[in-house]
XYZ file of N, CA, C and O in Angstrom:
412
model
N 0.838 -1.186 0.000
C 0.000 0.000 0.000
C 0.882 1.248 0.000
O 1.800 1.321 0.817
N 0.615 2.398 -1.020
C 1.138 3.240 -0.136
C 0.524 4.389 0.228
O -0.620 4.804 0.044
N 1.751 4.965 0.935
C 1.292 5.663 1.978
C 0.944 7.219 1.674
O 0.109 7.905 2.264
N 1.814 7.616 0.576
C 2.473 8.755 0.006
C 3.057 9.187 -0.972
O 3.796 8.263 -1.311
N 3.199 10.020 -1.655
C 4.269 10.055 -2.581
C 4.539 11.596 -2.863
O 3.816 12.587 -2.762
N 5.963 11.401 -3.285
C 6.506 12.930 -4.124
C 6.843 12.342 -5.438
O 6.870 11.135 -5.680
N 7.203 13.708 -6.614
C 7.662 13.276 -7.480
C 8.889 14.325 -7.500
O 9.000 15.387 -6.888
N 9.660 13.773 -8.282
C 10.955 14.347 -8.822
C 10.730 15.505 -10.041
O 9.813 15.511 -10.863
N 11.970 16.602 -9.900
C 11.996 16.913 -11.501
C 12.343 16.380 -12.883
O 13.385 16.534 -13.521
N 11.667 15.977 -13.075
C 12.175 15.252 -14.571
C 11.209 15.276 -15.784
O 10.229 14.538 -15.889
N 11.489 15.948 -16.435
C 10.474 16.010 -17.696
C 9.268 14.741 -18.166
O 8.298 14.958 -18.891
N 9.583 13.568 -17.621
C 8.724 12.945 -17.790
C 7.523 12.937 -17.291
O 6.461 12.894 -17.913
N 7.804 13.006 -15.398
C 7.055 13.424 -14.135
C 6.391 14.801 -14.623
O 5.361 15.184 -14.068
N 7.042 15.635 -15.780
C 5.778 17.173 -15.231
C 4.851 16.764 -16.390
O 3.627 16.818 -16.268
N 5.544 16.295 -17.675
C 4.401 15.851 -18.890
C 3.369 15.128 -18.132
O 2.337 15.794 -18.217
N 3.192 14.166 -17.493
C 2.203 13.569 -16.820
C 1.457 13.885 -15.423
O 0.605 13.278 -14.774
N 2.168 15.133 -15.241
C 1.606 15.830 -13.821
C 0.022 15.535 -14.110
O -0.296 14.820 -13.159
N -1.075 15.707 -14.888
C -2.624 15.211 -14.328
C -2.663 13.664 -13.998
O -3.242 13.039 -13.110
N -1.965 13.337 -14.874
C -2.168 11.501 -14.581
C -1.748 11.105 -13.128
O -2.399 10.469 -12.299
N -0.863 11.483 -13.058
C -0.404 11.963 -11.356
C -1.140 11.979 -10.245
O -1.182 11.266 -9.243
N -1.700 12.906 -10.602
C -2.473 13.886 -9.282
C -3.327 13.313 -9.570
O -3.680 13.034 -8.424
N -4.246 12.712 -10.350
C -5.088 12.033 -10.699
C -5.280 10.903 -9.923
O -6.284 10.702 -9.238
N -4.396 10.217 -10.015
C -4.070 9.216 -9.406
C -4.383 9.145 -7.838
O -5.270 8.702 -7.109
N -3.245 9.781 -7.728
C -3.124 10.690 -6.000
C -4.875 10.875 -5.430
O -5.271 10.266 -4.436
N -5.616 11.635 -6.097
C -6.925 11.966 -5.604
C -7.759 10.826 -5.533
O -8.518 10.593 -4.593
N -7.612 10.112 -6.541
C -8.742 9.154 -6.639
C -8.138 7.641 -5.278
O -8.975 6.812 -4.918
N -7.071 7.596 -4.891
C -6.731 6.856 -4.080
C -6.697 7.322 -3.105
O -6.723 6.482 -2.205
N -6.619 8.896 -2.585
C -6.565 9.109 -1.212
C -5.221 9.102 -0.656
O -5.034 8.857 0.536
N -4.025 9.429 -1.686
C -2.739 9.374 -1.479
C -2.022 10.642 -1.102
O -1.513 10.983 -2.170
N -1.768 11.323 -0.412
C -1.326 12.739 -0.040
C 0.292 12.976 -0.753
O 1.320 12.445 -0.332
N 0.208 13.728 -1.699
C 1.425 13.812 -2.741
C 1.867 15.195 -2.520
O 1.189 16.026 -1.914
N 2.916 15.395 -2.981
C 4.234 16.636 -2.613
C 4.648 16.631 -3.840
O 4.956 15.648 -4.514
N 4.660 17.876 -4.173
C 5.567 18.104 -5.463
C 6.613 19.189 -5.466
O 6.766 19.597 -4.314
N 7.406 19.822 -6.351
C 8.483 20.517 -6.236
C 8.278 22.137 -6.770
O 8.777 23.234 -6.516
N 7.114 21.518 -7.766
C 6.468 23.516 -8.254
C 5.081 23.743 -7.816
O 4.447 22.717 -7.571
N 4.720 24.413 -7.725
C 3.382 25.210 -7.704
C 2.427 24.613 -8.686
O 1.252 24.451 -8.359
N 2.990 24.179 -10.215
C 2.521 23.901 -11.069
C 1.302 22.586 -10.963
O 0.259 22.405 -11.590
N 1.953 21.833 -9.915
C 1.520 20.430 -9.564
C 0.205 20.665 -8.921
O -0.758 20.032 -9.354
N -0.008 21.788 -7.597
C -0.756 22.421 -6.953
C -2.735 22.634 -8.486
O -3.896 22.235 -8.578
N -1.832 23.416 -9.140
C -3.034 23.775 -10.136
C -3.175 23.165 -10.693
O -3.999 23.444 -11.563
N -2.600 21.922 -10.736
C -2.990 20.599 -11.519
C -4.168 19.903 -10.644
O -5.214 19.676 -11.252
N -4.104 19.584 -9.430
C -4.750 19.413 -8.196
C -3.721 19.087 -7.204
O -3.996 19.136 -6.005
N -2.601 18.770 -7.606
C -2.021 17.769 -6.397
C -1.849 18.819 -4.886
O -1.924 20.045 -4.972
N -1.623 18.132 -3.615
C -2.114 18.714 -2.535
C -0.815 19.395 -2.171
O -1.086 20.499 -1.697
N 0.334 19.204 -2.199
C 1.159 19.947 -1.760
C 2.542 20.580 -2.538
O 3.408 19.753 -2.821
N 2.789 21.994 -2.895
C 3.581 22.295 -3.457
C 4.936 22.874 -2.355
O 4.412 23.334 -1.340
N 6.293 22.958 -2.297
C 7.335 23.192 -1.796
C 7.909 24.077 -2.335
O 8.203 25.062 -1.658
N 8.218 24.032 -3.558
C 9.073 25.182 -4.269
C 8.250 26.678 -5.266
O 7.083 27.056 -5.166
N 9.400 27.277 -6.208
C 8.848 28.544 -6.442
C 7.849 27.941 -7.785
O 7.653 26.726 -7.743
N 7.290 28.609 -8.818
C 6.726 28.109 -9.843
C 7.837 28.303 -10.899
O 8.857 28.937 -10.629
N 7.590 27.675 -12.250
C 8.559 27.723 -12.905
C 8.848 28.650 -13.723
O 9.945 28.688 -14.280
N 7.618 29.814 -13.981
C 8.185 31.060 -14.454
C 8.909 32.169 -13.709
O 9.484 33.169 -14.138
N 8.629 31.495 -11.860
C 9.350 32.392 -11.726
C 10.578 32.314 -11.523
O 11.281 33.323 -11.486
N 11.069 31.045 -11.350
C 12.479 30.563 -11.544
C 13.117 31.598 -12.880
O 13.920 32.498 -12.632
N 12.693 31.348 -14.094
C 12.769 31.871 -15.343
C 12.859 33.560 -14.998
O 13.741 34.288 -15.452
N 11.959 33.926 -14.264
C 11.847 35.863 -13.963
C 13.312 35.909 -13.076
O 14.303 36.297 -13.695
N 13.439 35.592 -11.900
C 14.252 36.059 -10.820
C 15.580 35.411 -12.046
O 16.542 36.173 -11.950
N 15.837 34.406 -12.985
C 17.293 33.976 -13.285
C 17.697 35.779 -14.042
O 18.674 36.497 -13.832
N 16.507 35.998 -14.911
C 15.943 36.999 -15.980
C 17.134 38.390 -14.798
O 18.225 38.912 -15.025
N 16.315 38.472 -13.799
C 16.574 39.467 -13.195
C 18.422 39.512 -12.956
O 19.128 40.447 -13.335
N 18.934 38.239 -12.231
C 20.128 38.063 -12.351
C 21.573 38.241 -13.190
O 22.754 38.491 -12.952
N 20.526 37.892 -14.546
C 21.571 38.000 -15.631
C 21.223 40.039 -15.604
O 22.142 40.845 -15.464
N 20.385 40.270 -15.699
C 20.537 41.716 -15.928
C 21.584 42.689 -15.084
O 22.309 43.593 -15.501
N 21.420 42.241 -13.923
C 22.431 42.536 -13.158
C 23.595 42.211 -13.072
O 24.362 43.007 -12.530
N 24.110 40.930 -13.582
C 25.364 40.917 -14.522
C 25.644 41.608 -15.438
O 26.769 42.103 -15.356
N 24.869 41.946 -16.617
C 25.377 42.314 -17.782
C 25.636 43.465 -17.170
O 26.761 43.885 -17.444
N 24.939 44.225 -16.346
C 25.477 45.598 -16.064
C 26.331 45.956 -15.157
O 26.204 47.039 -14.586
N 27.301 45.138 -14.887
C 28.336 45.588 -14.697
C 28.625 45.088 -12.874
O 29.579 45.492 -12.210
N 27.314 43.946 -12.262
C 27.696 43.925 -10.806
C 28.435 42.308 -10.822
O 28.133 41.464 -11.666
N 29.329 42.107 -9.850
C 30.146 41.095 -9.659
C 29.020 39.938 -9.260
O 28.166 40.304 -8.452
N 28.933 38.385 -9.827
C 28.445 37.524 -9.414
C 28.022 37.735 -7.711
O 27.032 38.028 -7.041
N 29.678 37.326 -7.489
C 29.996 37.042 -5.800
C 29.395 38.310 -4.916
O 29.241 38.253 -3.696
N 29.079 39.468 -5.740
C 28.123 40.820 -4.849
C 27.029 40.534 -4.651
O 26.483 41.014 -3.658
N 26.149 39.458 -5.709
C 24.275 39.282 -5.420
C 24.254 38.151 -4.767
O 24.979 37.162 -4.866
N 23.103 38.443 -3.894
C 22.289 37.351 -3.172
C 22.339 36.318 -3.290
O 22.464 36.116 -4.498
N 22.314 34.910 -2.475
C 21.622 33.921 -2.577
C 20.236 33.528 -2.622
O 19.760 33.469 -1.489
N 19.440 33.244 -3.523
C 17.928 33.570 -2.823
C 17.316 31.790 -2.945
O 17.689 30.945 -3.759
N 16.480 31.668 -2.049
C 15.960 30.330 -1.728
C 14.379 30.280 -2.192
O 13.591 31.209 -2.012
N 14.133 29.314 -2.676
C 11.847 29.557 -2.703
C 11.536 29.668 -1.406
O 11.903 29.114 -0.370
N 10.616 30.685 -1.759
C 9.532 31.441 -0.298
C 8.331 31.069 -0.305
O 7.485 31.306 0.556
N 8.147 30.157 -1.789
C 6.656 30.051 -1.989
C 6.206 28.754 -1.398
O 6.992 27.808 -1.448
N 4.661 28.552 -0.668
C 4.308 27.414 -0.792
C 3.253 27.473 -1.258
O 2.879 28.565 -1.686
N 2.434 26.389 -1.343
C 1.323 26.483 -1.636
C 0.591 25.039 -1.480
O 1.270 24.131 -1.957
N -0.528 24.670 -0.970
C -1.575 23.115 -0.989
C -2.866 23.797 -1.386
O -3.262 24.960 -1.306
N -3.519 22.375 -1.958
C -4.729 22.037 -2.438
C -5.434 21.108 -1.321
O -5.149 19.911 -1.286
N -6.203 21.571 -0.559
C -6.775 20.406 0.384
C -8.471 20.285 -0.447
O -9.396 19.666 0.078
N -8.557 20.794 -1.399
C -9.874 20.197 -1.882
C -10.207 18.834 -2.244
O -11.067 18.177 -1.658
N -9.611 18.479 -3.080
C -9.619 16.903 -3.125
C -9.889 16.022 -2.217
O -10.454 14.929 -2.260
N -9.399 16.656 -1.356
C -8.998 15.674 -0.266
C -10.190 16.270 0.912
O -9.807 17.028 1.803
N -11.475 15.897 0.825
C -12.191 16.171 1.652
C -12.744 15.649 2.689
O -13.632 16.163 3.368
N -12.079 14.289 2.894
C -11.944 13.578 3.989
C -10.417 13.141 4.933
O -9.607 12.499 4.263
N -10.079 13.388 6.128
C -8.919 13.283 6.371
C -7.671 11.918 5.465
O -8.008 10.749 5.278
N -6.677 12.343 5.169
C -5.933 11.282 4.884
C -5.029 11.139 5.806
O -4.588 10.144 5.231
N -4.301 11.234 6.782
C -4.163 11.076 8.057
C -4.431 10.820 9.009
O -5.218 11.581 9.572
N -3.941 9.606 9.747
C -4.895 9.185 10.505
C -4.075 8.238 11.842
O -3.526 7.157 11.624
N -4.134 8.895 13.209
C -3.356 8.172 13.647
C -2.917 6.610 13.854
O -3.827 6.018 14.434
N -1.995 5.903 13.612
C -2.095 4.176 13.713
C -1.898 3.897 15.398
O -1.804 4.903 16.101
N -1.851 2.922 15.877
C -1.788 1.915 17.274
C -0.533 2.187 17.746
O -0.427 2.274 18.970
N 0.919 2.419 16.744
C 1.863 2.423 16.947
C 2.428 3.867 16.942
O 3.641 4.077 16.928
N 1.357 5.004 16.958
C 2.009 6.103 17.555
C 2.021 6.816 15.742
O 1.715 8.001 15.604
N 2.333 6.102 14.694
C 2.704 6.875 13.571
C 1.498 7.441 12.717
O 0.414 6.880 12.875
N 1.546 8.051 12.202
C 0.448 8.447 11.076
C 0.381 7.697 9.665
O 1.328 7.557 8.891
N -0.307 7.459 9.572
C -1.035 7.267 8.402
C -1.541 7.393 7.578
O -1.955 6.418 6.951
């Protein structure tokens, strides 16, 4: 059985992101993904930024290179974004077991 799942980045995993989440909903499987993108697909939990904005903030970076600022002068910046879908999921999928763990 399982219990859970994430998926990875890999072009195969985002081409099939509905079949996915699809999946995920109709079994009652509580899934994690890595963009936002997964989220508006249905899946219930997103972690990272979306992928245009990966694409905007790189956008922003290089501009600030070309004009003249040193790599090693800009920021590190990390995703701030999260985001879940608990619609799907309108009955708990969690659930405590005998042995203390969730389920």
């Amino acid at each position: 059985m399982i219990d859970a799942m994430t998926t990875v980045t890999d072009p195969m995993f985002v081409f099939d992101r509905k079949r996915i989440v699809d999946f995920g909903i109709e079994n009652k499987i509580p899934n994690a993904h890595e963009y936002r993108e997964w989220v508006q697909s249905g899946g219930l939990l997103a972690f990272g930024p979306t992928i245009d904005g990966i694409w905007r903030r790189g956008a922003y970076f290089v501009e600030k290179i070309l004009n003249g600022a040193k790599p090693s002068d800009l920021p590190v910046e990390g995703p701030v974004n999260r985001r879940s879908n608990l619609t799907p999921y309108r009955r708990p999928i969690l659930t405590p077991s005998s042995g203390g763990f969730w389920r």
